[in-house]
Amino acid sequence: MATDDSPPPVDDDATILSTERTLLLSASTNLAPTTAPTTAPTPLDKPLPKLQILLLCYARMVEPIAFFSIFPYINKMAQENGSLPTSDVGFYSGLIESLFSLTQMLVMLFWGKAADRIGRKPVLVFSLFGVSIATSLFGLAKTIPQMILFRCVAGVFAGTIVTIRTMISEHSTTKTQARSFSWFAFAGNLGIFVGPLIGGALADPAEQYPGVFGDVAFFKKFPYALSSFVVGFIGLTTAITSALFIKETLPKRDSNSGPESGTPAPVRRTTLQLLKSPGVGIVLYVYAHVMLLAFAYTAIVPVFWFTPIPLGGFSFTPIQISLFMALTGAAQSIWLLLIFPPLQHRIGTKGIMRLCASAYPFFFIFPPLLNLLLRNGEDLFFWVVFPPLLCVGLGVSMSFTGVQLGVNDVCPEPQSLGQLNALSLTGVSALRAVVPAVFSSAYAVGVRTQWVWGYAVWVLLVALAVGFRFAVGYWPDDKKVEGGEESGIEVDGDAEEQLEENDFESSTSAPRVRQRSRPA
């Protein structure tokens, strides 16, 4: 029985709930306890390390340059090295091009796991050196088997793209990742542009530039060595700059961690466990789906532009195709560099993906509609509407960067980011190896048979784009408070960012809210 001097009884449940409200209010208003400074920096305040991002983007260019640099001369090289009839050239050149991506697919997961275990930088530097040497040797091949061998060896060193994506992610915060991955995407497009220029300009220099190289016996014996040497040299410079100036981003493992110290060791998930993590499966599927659309369009559009108008194309000349390919690259760069970062900040990654997915069916409907204009003699109207429609429609390219941000967001822990990137790129490599050939063949069959007036492949792409929009409907929310599903706590705006990003060190700030407290 309590006396008048006894303290009032304590309600444990009320105390717990009151404490929870206090902590949540402190976090949501970005206020620390009175013993902590209110201006303590947070991870979201970390500025983007521009030099590191620039160096990584420079290294990013190597893979597309190496892949696309052989395109201008691969047919002639294969015909000369194999003494092939003209009818067989396409098969062997396509095989050599595809084997690069197929080899990447087989080793991508290995490099991702290696980057998670031994570090990002060692894998990046080693891969850059390897792809540089293998690409240089490709120009010295004198037989078809040698061409296949050196191309596959170059594909083995696929660790570059895995580690670069991962390192850019780790250099970025939720506030800066849109900008950093915009530059990453731009560097990839620049490599796609530069690679064919190098290959075409430097192939067979003794014949192209007889005044300079006409008397050089080496280039007469190895007419494609100069092009491959230049690409290899570019790769070598990126390997050196990466070794000297790029910083390791893999979080260091605490030497005191482990069961004996009471500190948990870093999580090492199997591939199956990673695939079962919340949001990972749908994001990887959407990644593959959008790249399927991208590779199919890239394979079809040059031959579609060249196809005669009565058969369903635009009847463009080679110079017109070159100009509009250049316009395509410029438009994509504007969307990625100038529009994507502020738009992503405003509507979020999920909003970007929904917007692009809604636009994709219309983007594929326009080409056959524009052909109908030409078939009906509306040439002037075609030239008025085609360039702006192309530039506006290429806004769908923002989805390529959006899916990478989605991969970052659903990664369950930093130690698995390399492995998760490798999983996504394994699928991309497989698609790049087969999709161009499949859709080019489908387009040719449609034109030859005039199914749906020659528009059969566009009908297929529209159907795939509608499926893409359906899949994006399951895209996970951009941000969730850790433990939110269990606790039912929802925090918006800056408070949500603080709950997700801040560690709230106990000595200087409020404890991090993870889940609802339970009475003992």
Short mmCIF file of C-alpha atoms in Angstrom, two decimals:
data_model
loop_
_atom_site.label_atom_id
_atom_site.label_comp_id
_atom_site.label_asym_id
_atom_site.label_seq_id
_atom_site.Cartn_x
_atom_site.Cartn_y
_atom_site.Cartn_z
CA MET A 1 0.00 0.00 0.00
CA ALA A 2 1.46 3.31 -1.05
CA THR A 3 1.87 6.13 1.39
CA ASP A 4 1.49 9.80 0.64
CA ASP A 5 5.27 10.11 0.37
CA SER A 6 5.60 7.24 -2.08
CA PRO A 7 6.28 8.03 -5.74
CA PRO A 8 3.38 7.55 -8.10
CA PRO A 9 3.17 4.13 -9.79
CA VAL A 10 5.00 3.82 -13.10
CA ASP A 11 3.12 2.65 -16.17
CA ASP A 12 5.79 0.74 -18.16
CA ASP A 13 3.77 0.66 -21.38
CA ALA A 14 3.09 4.38 -21.20
CA THR A 15 6.76 5.08 -20.59
CA ILE A 16 7.81 3.00 -23.60
CA LEU A 17 5.30 4.70 -25.88
CA SER A 18 6.31 8.13 -24.60
CA THR A 19 9.96 7.37 -25.25
CA GLU A 20 9.18 6.17 -28.77
CA ARG A 21 7.24 9.35 -29.52
CA THR A 22 10.09 11.47 -28.21
CA LEU A 23 12.68 9.70 -30.37
CA LEU A 24 10.51 9.86 -33.48
CA LEU A 25 9.74 13.54 -32.94
CA SER A 26 13.44 14.24 -32.45
CA ALA A 27 14.33 12.43 -35.68
CA SER A 28 11.49 13.85 -37.78
CA THR A 29 12.35 17.43 -36.83
CA ASN A 30 16.05 16.79 -37.35
CA LEU A 31 16.75 17.73 -33.72
CA ALA A 32 19.42 16.03 -31.64
CA PRO A 33 19.30 15.77 -27.85
CA THR A 34 20.32 18.86 -25.97
CA THR A 35 23.82 17.50 -25.45
CA ALA A 36 24.51 17.29 -29.19
CA PRO A 37 25.19 20.12 -31.68
CA THR A 38 22.25 20.77 -33.97
CA THR A 39 24.52 21.34 -36.99
CA ALA A 40 26.19 17.92 -37.05
CA PRO A 41 26.88 16.80 -40.64
CA THR A 42 24.90 13.90 -42.06
CA PRO A 43 25.71 11.45 -44.85
CA LEU A 44 23.27 13.32 -47.11
CA ASP A 45 25.44 16.42 -46.78
CA LYS A 46 28.48 14.64 -48.25
CA PRO A 47 29.47 16.48 -51.44
CA LEU A 48 29.91 14.55 -54.65
CA PRO A 49 33.63 13.78 -55.19
CA LYS A 50 33.78 15.18 -58.70
CA LEU A 51 37.34 14.11 -59.49
CA GLN A 52 36.60 10.51 -58.49
CA ILE A 53 33.42 10.48 -60.58
CA LEU A 54 35.30 11.97 -63.54
CA LEU A 55 38.03 9.32 -63.35
CA LEU A 56 35.45 6.55 -63.07
CA CYS A 57 33.52 7.92 -66.06
CA TYR A 58 36.77 7.99 -68.04
CA ALA A 59 37.32 4.32 -67.18
CA ARG A 60 33.66 3.67 -68.07
CA MET A 61 34.34 4.57 -71.70
CA VAL A 62 36.75 1.67 -72.23
CA GLU A 63 34.18 -1.13 -72.45
CA PRO A 64 31.91 0.47 -75.12
CA ILE A 65 34.94 1.68 -77.07
CA ALA A 66 36.41 -1.83 -77.07
CA PHE A 67 33.06 -3.37 -78.02
CA PHE A 68 32.07 -0.98 -80.81
CA SER A 69 35.48 -0.10 -82.28
CA ILE A 70 35.59 -3.28 -84.40
CA PHE A 71 32.19 -2.72 -86.01
CA PRO A 72 33.44 -0.63 -88.99
CA TYR A 73 35.99 -3.24 -90.11
CA ILE A 74 34.93 -6.58 -88.62
CA ASN A 75 33.27 -7.79 -91.84
CA LYS A 76 36.27 -7.04 -94.03
CA MET A 77 38.70 -8.43 -91.45
CA ALA A 78 36.76 -11.68 -91.12
CA GLN A 79 36.52 -12.07 -94.90
CA GLU A 80 40.27 -11.53 -95.36
CA ASN A 81 41.38 -13.72 -92.43
CA GLY A 82 39.02 -16.58 -93.27
CA SER A 83 38.94 -16.27 -97.08
CA LEU A 84 35.17 -16.29 -96.68
CA PRO A 85 32.59 -15.95 -99.41
CA THR A 86 30.48 -12.82 -99.08
CA SER A 87 27.44 -14.85 -98.06
CA ASP A 88 29.23 -16.21 -94.95
CA VAL A 89 30.74 -12.95 -93.70
CA GLY A 90 27.69 -11.86 -91.72
CA PHE A 91 27.55 -15.11 -89.76
CA TYR A 92 31.16 -14.99 -88.60
CA SER A 93 31.23 -11.27 -87.87
CA GLY A 94 28.02 -11.60 -85.85
CA LEU A 95 29.47 -14.59 -84.00
CA ILE A 96 32.62 -12.68 -83.06
CA GLU A 97 30.61 -9.68 -81.86
CA SER A 98 28.23 -11.80 -79.80
CA LEU A 99 30.95 -13.89 -78.13
CA PHE A 100 32.26 -10.77 -76.39
CA SER A 101 28.92 -10.29 -74.60
CA LEU A 102 28.43 -14.00 -73.98
CA THR A 103 31.82 -14.25 -72.30
CA GLN A 104 31.00 -11.21 -70.18
CA MET A 105 27.79 -12.90 -69.10
CA LEU A 106 29.67 -16.00 -67.90
CA VAL A 107 32.21 -14.12 -65.75
CA MET A 108 30.23 -11.09 -64.57
CA LEU A 109 29.05 -12.66 -61.31
CA PHE A 110 32.59 -13.81 -60.49
CA TRP A 111 33.91 -10.25 -60.80
CA GLY A 112 31.05 -8.87 -58.72
CA LYS A 113 31.77 -11.27 -55.86
CA ALA A 114 35.51 -10.58 -56.14
CA ALA A 115 34.87 -6.84 -55.87
CA ASP A 116 32.82 -7.43 -52.73
CA ARG A 117 35.58 -9.53 -51.14
CA ILE A 118 38.98 -8.13 -52.13
CA GLY A 119 37.99 -4.58 -53.03
CA ARG A 120 36.68 -2.54 -55.93
CA LYS A 121 39.95 -0.93 -56.97
CA PRO A 122 42.06 -4.10 -57.45
CA VAL A 123 39.34 -5.64 -59.63
CA LEU A 124 38.95 -2.44 -61.65
CA VAL A 125 42.66 -1.92 -62.32
CA PHE A 126 43.29 -5.58 -63.16
CA SER A 127 40.31 -5.69 -65.52
CA LEU A 128 41.36 -2.49 -67.29
CA PHE A 129 44.85 -3.86 -67.89
CA GLY A 130 43.42 -7.14 -69.14
CA VAL A 131 40.93 -5.66 -71.59
CA SER A 132 43.61 -3.27 -72.89
CA ILE A 133 46.02 -6.08 -73.71
CA ALA A 134 43.36 -8.36 -75.21
CA THR A 135 41.96 -5.55 -77.38
CA SER A 136 45.43 -4.70 -78.65
CA LEU A 137 46.08 -8.31 -79.59
CA PHE A 138 42.82 -8.51 -81.56
CA GLY A 139 44.29 -6.38 -84.35
CA LEU A 140 47.13 -8.90 -84.76
CA ALA A 141 44.78 -11.84 -85.44
CA LYS A 142 45.28 -13.47 -88.85
CA THR A 143 42.74 -16.31 -88.61
CA ILE A 144 39.10 -16.60 -87.54
CA PRO A 145 39.98 -18.76 -84.47
CA GLN A 146 42.48 -16.12 -83.35
CA MET A 147 39.85 -13.40 -83.71
CA ILE A 148 37.41 -15.44 -81.62
CA LEU A 149 40.07 -16.16 -78.98
CA PHE A 150 41.19 -12.55 -78.49
CA ARG A 151 37.60 -11.31 -78.49
CA CYS A 152 36.64 -13.80 -75.80
CA VAL A 153 39.70 -12.92 -73.72
CA ALA A 154 38.64 -9.27 -73.85
CA GLY A 155 35.19 -10.30 -72.64
CA VAL A 156 36.71 -12.20 -69.72
CA PHE A 157 37.87 -8.92 -68.18
CA ALA A 158 34.32 -7.72 -67.56
CA GLY A 159 35.13 -6.47 -64.07
CA THR A 160 35.39 -2.89 -65.28
CA ILE A 161 31.71 -2.18 -65.73
CA VAL A 162 30.69 -4.02 -62.53
CA THR A 163 33.10 -2.18 -60.27
CA ILE A 164 32.60 1.24 -61.85
CA ARG A 165 28.84 1.10 -61.29
CA THR A 166 29.40 -0.03 -57.72
CA MET A 167 32.03 2.62 -56.94
CA ILE A 168 29.89 5.43 -58.32
CA SER A 169 27.05 4.18 -56.12
CA GLU A 170 29.29 4.22 -53.07
CA HIS A 171 30.58 7.71 -53.82
CA SER A 172 27.01 9.02 -54.06
CA THR A 173 24.21 9.77 -51.65
CA THR A 174 20.48 9.75 -52.29
CA LYS A 175 20.79 13.44 -53.12
CA THR A 176 23.72 13.12 -55.57
CA GLN A 177 23.26 9.71 -57.19
CA ALA A 178 21.00 11.01 -59.97
CA ARG A 179 23.67 13.48 -61.06
CA SER A 180 26.56 11.00 -60.80
CA PHE A 181 24.75 8.29 -62.78
CA SER A 182 23.75 10.83 -65.41
CA TRP A 183 27.45 11.39 -66.04
CA PHE A 184 28.00 7.64 -65.95
CA ALA A 185 25.38 7.14 -68.67
CA PHE A 186 26.81 10.01 -70.71
CA ALA A 187 30.28 8.44 -70.56
CA GLY A 188 28.84 5.18 -71.89
CA ASN A 189 27.14 6.98 -74.78
CA LEU A 190 30.36 8.85 -75.52
CA GLY A 191 32.23 5.54 -75.68
CA ILE A 192 29.63 4.18 -78.12
CA PHE A 193 30.19 7.26 -80.27
CA VAL A 194 34.00 7.30 -80.09
CA GLY A 195 34.57 3.56 -80.60
CA PRO A 196 33.31 3.31 -84.20
CA LEU A 197 35.10 6.56 -85.09
CA ILE A 198 38.43 5.11 -83.98
CA GLY A 199 37.78 1.81 -85.74
CA GLY A 200 36.71 3.39 -89.00
CA ALA A 201 39.34 6.12 -89.10
CA LEU A 202 42.35 3.94 -88.27
CA ALA A 203 41.53 0.61 -89.94
CA ASP A 204 43.91 -0.31 -92.77
CA PRO A 205 45.98 2.90 -92.52
CA ALA A 206 48.32 1.86 -95.34
CA GLU A 207 45.39 2.00 -97.75
CA GLN A 208 43.55 4.95 -96.20
CA TYR A 209 46.61 7.14 -95.67
CA PRO A 210 49.24 5.98 -98.17
CA GLY A 211 51.24 9.18 -97.80
CA VAL A 212 51.84 8.46 -94.10
CA PHE A 213 51.64 4.68 -93.70
CA GLY A 214 51.99 3.43 -97.28
CA ASP A 215 55.59 2.32 -96.77
CA VAL A 216 55.12 0.76 -93.33
CA ALA A 217 55.34 -3.00 -93.86
CA PHE A 218 53.88 -3.77 -90.43
CA PHE A 219 50.58 -2.07 -91.20
CA LYS A 220 50.41 -3.81 -94.56
CA LYS A 221 50.75 -7.17 -92.82
CA PHE A 222 48.44 -6.21 -89.92
CA PRO A 223 46.01 -3.68 -91.37
CA TYR A 224 43.82 -3.53 -88.25
CA ALA A 225 46.58 -3.28 -85.66
CA LEU A 226 46.65 0.53 -85.45
CA SER A 227 42.99 0.78 -84.52
CA SER A 228 43.24 -1.90 -81.84
CA PHE A 229 46.50 -0.43 -80.50
CA VAL A 230 44.88 2.98 -80.03
CA VAL A 231 41.90 1.44 -78.20
CA GLY A 232 44.32 -0.58 -76.06
CA PHE A 233 46.32 2.55 -75.29
CA ILE A 234 43.19 4.37 -74.13
CA GLY A 235 42.44 1.44 -71.85
CA LEU A 236 46.01 1.48 -70.54
CA THR A 237 45.74 5.17 -69.61
CA THR A 238 42.55 4.48 -67.67
CA ALA A 239 44.25 1.59 -65.85
CA ILE A 240 47.12 3.86 -64.83
CA THR A 241 44.91 6.77 -63.71
CA SER A 242 42.70 4.34 -61.81
CA ALA A 243 45.68 2.76 -60.05
CA LEU A 244 47.16 6.12 -59.08
CA PHE A 245 44.20 8.31 -58.26
CA ILE A 246 41.00 6.34 -57.71
CA LYS A 247 40.18 5.60 -54.08
CA GLU A 248 38.88 2.33 -52.72
CA THR A 249 35.19 2.51 -51.79
CA LEU A 250 34.54 -0.91 -50.23
CA PRO A 251 33.87 -0.36 -46.53
CA LYS A 252 36.76 -1.72 -44.48
CA ARG A 253 35.99 -4.72 -42.34
CA ASP A 254 36.53 -4.11 -38.65
CA SER A 255 39.33 -6.39 -37.48
CA ASN A 256 37.51 -6.74 -34.16
CA SER A 257 34.29 -7.97 -35.75
CA GLY A 258 33.18 -11.52 -35.30
CA PRO A 259 31.39 -13.72 -32.83
CA GLU A 260 34.05 -13.35 -30.13
CA SER A 261 33.92 -9.55 -30.12
CA GLY A 262 30.17 -9.42 -30.20
CA THR A 263 30.25 -7.30 -33.38
CA PRO A 264 28.55 -8.97 -36.35
CA ALA A 265 30.73 -9.75 -39.36
CA PRO A 266 29.73 -8.36 -42.77
CA VAL A 267 26.81 -10.18 -44.36
CA ARG A 268 27.72 -12.50 -47.23
CA ARG A 269 24.59 -13.54 -49.11
CA THR A 270 24.37 -16.28 -51.66
CA THR A 271 23.00 -15.37 -55.08
CA LEU A 272 19.68 -17.00 -54.23
CA GLN A 273 19.43 -15.13 -50.95
CA LEU A 274 20.16 -11.87 -52.72
CA LEU A 275 17.50 -12.54 -55.35
CA LYS A 276 14.96 -13.18 -52.57
CA SER A 277 15.71 -9.86 -50.87
CA PRO A 278 12.79 -7.38 -50.90
CA GLY A 279 12.47 -5.56 -54.21
CA VAL A 280 15.50 -7.18 -55.87
CA GLY A 281 13.61 -9.58 -58.13
CA ILE A 282 11.26 -7.01 -59.69
CA VAL A 283 14.01 -4.41 -60.13
CA LEU A 284 16.25 -6.92 -61.93
CA TYR A 285 13.34 -7.97 -64.13
CA VAL A 286 12.52 -4.36 -65.04
CA TYR A 287 16.23 -3.79 -65.73
CA ALA A 288 16.26 -6.69 -68.20
CA HIS A 289 12.96 -5.63 -69.79
CA VAL A 290 14.01 -2.05 -70.46
CA MET A 291 17.36 -3.18 -71.91
CA LEU A 292 15.48 -5.60 -74.16
CA LEU A 293 13.53 -2.65 -75.55
CA ALA A 294 16.70 -0.58 -75.91
CA PHE A 295 18.74 -3.23 -77.72
CA ALA A 296 15.83 -4.10 -80.01
CA TYR A 297 15.28 -0.46 -81.01
CA THR A 298 19.01 0.15 -81.54
CA ALA A 299 19.23 -2.90 -83.83
CA ILE A 300 16.15 -2.03 -85.85
CA VAL A 301 16.24 1.73 -86.31
CA PRO A 302 19.26 2.06 -88.69
CA VAL A 303 17.88 -0.52 -91.14
CA PHE A 304 14.35 0.90 -90.70
CA TRP A 305 15.59 4.35 -91.67
CA PHE A 306 17.32 2.83 -94.71
CA THR A 307 14.34 0.71 -95.84
CA PRO A 308 12.43 2.10 -98.86
CA ILE A 309 9.22 3.95 -98.07
CA PRO A 310 6.91 1.48 -99.90
CA LEU A 311 8.29 -1.34 -97.71
CA GLY A 312 7.69 0.53 -94.46
CA GLY A 313 10.84 2.62 -93.90
CA PHE A 314 12.06 6.19 -94.38
CA SER A 315 14.43 5.76 -97.39
CA PHE A 316 17.17 7.74 -95.65
CA THR A 317 20.58 8.08 -97.27
CA PRO A 318 23.70 7.02 -95.34
CA ILE A 319 24.52 10.65 -94.53
CA GLN A 320 20.98 11.21 -93.22
CA ILE A 321 21.26 8.10 -91.06
CA SER A 322 24.56 9.39 -89.66
CA LEU A 323 23.10 12.80 -88.90
CA PHE A 324 20.06 11.43 -87.12
CA MET A 325 22.17 8.95 -85.18
CA ALA A 326 24.22 11.93 -84.02
CA LEU A 327 20.98 13.77 -83.13
CA THR A 328 19.91 10.70 -81.16
CA GLY A 329 23.09 10.79 -79.10
CA ALA A 330 22.82 14.52 -78.51
CA ALA A 331 19.17 14.29 -77.44
CA GLN A 332 19.89 11.45 -75.03
CA SER A 333 22.76 13.43 -73.50
CA ILE A 334 20.50 16.43 -72.90
CA TRP A 335 17.84 14.27 -71.26
CA LEU A 336 20.37 12.51 -69.04
CA LEU A 337 22.55 15.46 -68.06
CA LEU A 338 20.11 18.37 -67.85
CA ILE A 339 16.64 16.95 -67.29
CA PHE A 340 17.00 13.67 -65.41
CA PRO A 341 18.68 14.93 -62.18
CA PRO A 342 16.15 17.67 -61.29
CA LEU A 343 13.21 15.57 -62.48
CA GLN A 344 14.33 12.59 -60.41
CA HIS A 345 14.72 14.87 -57.39
CA ARG A 346 11.17 16.12 -57.91
CA ILE A 347 9.22 12.93 -58.68
CA GLY A 348 11.63 10.21 -57.53
CA THR A 349 13.02 7.17 -59.31
CA LYS A 350 9.67 5.42 -59.26
CA GLY A 351 8.07 8.45 -60.89
CA ILE A 352 10.76 8.50 -63.59
CA MET A 353 10.23 4.82 -64.35
CA ARG A 354 6.45 5.21 -64.57
CA LEU A 355 6.77 8.24 -66.83
CA CYS A 356 9.17 6.48 -69.22
CA ALA A 357 7.14 3.27 -69.20
CA SER A 358 3.99 5.21 -70.11
CA ALA A 359 5.81 6.94 -72.98
CA TYR A 360 7.45 3.82 -74.45
CA PRO A 361 4.37 2.47 -76.35
CA PHE A 362 3.86 5.84 -78.04
CA PHE A 363 7.57 6.03 -78.88
CA PHE A 364 7.22 2.77 -80.84
CA ILE A 365 3.92 3.79 -82.46
CA PHE A 366 5.37 6.92 -84.08
CA PRO A 367 7.75 5.26 -86.65
CA PRO A 368 5.00 3.42 -88.60
CA LEU A 369 2.72 6.47 -88.36
CA LEU A 370 5.47 8.64 -89.81
CA ASN A 371 5.98 6.13 -92.61
CA LEU A 372 2.28 6.48 -93.44
CA LEU A 373 2.87 10.20 -93.90
CA LEU A 374 5.62 9.47 -96.44
CA ARG A 375 3.53 6.85 -98.20
CA ASN A 376 0.79 9.45 -98.65
CA GLY A 377 3.18 12.08 -99.98
CA GLU A 378 3.20 14.28 -96.86
CA ASP A 379 6.96 14.83 -97.04
CA LEU A 380 6.94 18.41 -95.73
CA PHE A 381 4.81 17.50 -92.73
CA PHE A 382 7.11 14.53 -92.06
CA TRP A 383 10.21 16.73 -91.89
CA VAL A 384 8.44 19.21 -89.64
CA VAL A 385 7.35 16.66 -87.05
CA PHE A 386 10.00 13.92 -87.21
CA PRO A 387 13.04 15.67 -85.63
CA PRO A 388 11.15 17.11 -82.61
CA LEU A 389 9.25 13.86 -82.08
CA LEU A 390 12.53 11.94 -82.10
CA CYS A 391 14.16 14.30 -79.59
CA VAL A 392 11.16 14.31 -77.24
CA GLY A 393 10.62 10.57 -77.52
CA LEU A 394 14.21 9.85 -76.56
CA GLY A 395 13.30 10.98 -73.07
CA VAL A 396 12.57 7.28 -72.49
CA SER A 397 16.35 6.89 -72.21
CA MET A 398 16.05 8.26 -68.66
CA SER A 399 14.80 4.81 -67.72
CA PHE A 400 18.30 3.39 -68.33
CA THR A 401 19.67 5.51 -65.50
CA GLY A 402 16.54 5.06 -63.40
CA VAL A 403 16.95 1.29 -63.24
CA GLN A 404 20.51 1.68 -61.95
CA LEU A 405 19.27 3.90 -59.14
CA GLY A 406 16.67 1.23 -58.43
CA VAL A 407 19.43 -1.38 -58.08
CA ASN A 408 21.19 0.87 -55.58
CA ASP A 409 18.01 1.41 -53.58
CA VAL A 410 17.07 -2.27 -53.18
CA CYS A 411 20.56 -3.53 -52.33
CA PRO A 412 20.16 -4.99 -48.83
CA GLU A 413 23.67 -4.06 -47.61
CA PRO A 414 26.80 -2.36 -49.03
CA GLN A 415 28.76 -5.63 -49.02
CA SER A 416 26.39 -7.06 -51.67
CA LEU A 417 26.36 -4.10 -54.08
CA GLY A 418 29.02 -5.52 -56.38
CA GLN A 419 27.30 -8.88 -56.53
CA LEU A 420 23.93 -7.25 -57.24
CA ASN A 421 25.39 -5.12 -60.03
CA ALA A 422 26.97 -8.25 -61.47
CA LEU A 423 23.60 -10.02 -61.48
CA SER A 424 21.97 -7.16 -63.37
CA LEU A 425 24.81 -6.92 -65.89
CA THR A 426 24.85 -10.68 -66.46
CA GLY A 427 21.35 -10.41 -67.84
CA VAL A 428 22.26 -7.35 -69.88
CA SER A 429 25.22 -9.15 -71.46
CA ALA A 430 23.03 -12.11 -72.38
CA LEU A 431 20.47 -9.80 -73.99
CA ARG A 432 23.12 -7.86 -75.90
CA ALA A 433 24.43 -11.11 -77.33
CA VAL A 434 21.12 -12.29 -78.80
CA VAL A 435 18.56 -9.47 -79.02
CA PRO A 436 20.09 -7.53 -81.98
CA ALA A 437 20.22 -10.63 -84.16
CA VAL A 438 16.71 -11.77 -83.19
CA PHE A 439 15.01 -8.45 -83.79
CA SER A 440 16.97 -7.65 -86.95
CA SER A 441 15.82 -10.98 -88.35
CA ALA A 442 12.25 -10.33 -87.22
CA TYR A 443 12.30 -6.95 -88.92
CA ALA A 444 13.65 -8.45 -92.15
CA VAL A 445 10.94 -11.12 -92.17
CA GLY A 446 8.26 -8.51 -91.57
CA VAL A 447 9.48 -6.33 -94.42
CA ARG A 448 9.90 -9.24 -96.82
CA THR A 449 6.44 -10.67 -96.12
CA GLN A 450 4.79 -7.27 -95.53
CA TRP A 451 2.96 -8.56 -92.49
CA VAL A 452 0.87 -5.70 -91.09
CA TRP A 453 2.08 -3.59 -94.03
CA GLY A 454 5.69 -4.11 -92.96
CA TYR A 455 5.04 -2.91 -89.40
CA ALA A 456 5.02 -6.32 -87.68
CA VAL A 457 8.13 -5.68 -85.57
CA TRP A 458 6.73 -2.36 -84.35
CA VAL A 459 3.55 -4.12 -83.24
CA LEU A 460 5.73 -6.54 -81.29
CA LEU A 461 7.67 -3.69 -79.68
CA VAL A 462 4.47 -1.87 -78.69
CA ALA A 463 3.23 -5.07 -77.02
CA LEU A 464 6.53 -5.44 -75.16
CA ALA A 465 6.37 -1.79 -74.11
CA VAL A 466 2.87 -2.29 -72.69
CA GLY A 467 4.21 -5.25 -70.73
CA PHE A 468 7.02 -3.03 -69.48
CA ARG A 469 4.49 -0.49 -68.18
CA PHE A 470 2.69 -3.29 -66.35
CA ALA A 471 5.94 -4.51 -64.77
CA VAL A 472 6.90 -1.02 -63.59
CA GLY A 473 3.64 -0.94 -61.65
CA TYR A 474 5.31 -3.33 -59.18
CA TRP A 475 8.41 -1.13 -58.80
CA PRO A 476 9.19 -0.71 -55.07
CA ASP A 477 8.81 2.64 -53.37
CA ASP A 478 11.87 4.83 -53.50
CA LYS A 479 12.35 5.02 -49.76
CA LYS A 480 11.08 3.12 -46.77
CA VAL A 481 11.85 3.69 -43.14
CA GLU A 482 13.89 0.75 -41.93
CA GLY A 483 11.54 -1.57 -40.11
CA GLY A 484 8.59 0.50 -41.28
CA GLU A 485 6.56 -2.45 -42.51
CA GLU A 486 6.71 -4.03 -39.09
CA SER A 487 6.20 -0.91 -37.00
CA GLY A 488 3.75 0.92 -39.18
CA ILE A 489 5.74 4.14 -38.70
CA GLU A 490 5.79 6.39 -41.76
CA VAL A 491 7.92 9.47 -42.06
CA ASP A 492 7.94 11.84 -45.02
CA GLY A 493 10.35 14.27 -46.59
CA ASP A 494 13.56 15.23 -44.86
CA ALA A 495 12.66 13.26 -41.76
CA GLU A 496 12.52 10.05 -43.83
CA GLU A 497 15.94 10.77 -45.29
CA GLN A 498 17.31 11.32 -41.82
CA LEU A 499 15.81 8.06 -40.56
CA GLU A 500 17.27 6.12 -43.48
CA GLU A 501 20.66 7.72 -43.79
CA ASN A 502 21.80 8.99 -40.39
CA ASP A 503 23.53 6.66 -38.03
CA PHE A 504 22.55 8.82 -35.03
CA GLU A 505 25.68 8.06 -33.05
CA SER A 506 24.69 7.59 -29.47
CA SER A 507 27.36 9.96 -28.16
CA THR A 508 26.25 12.90 -30.24
CA SER A 509 22.70 12.43 -31.43
CA ALA A 510 19.44 10.59 -31.05
CA PRO A 511 19.32 6.81 -31.46
CA ARG A 512 18.27 5.53 -34.87
CA VAL A 513 14.62 4.43 -35.00
CA ARG A 514 14.50 0.90 -36.43
CA GLN A 515 11.24 -0.66 -35.29
CA ARG A 516 8.51 -0.30 -32.74
CA SER A 517 9.58 -0.93 -29.18
CA ARG A 518 8.01 -3.85 -27.47
CA PRO A 519 7.31 -4.12 -23.76
CA ALA A 520 9.40 -6.72 -22.03
#
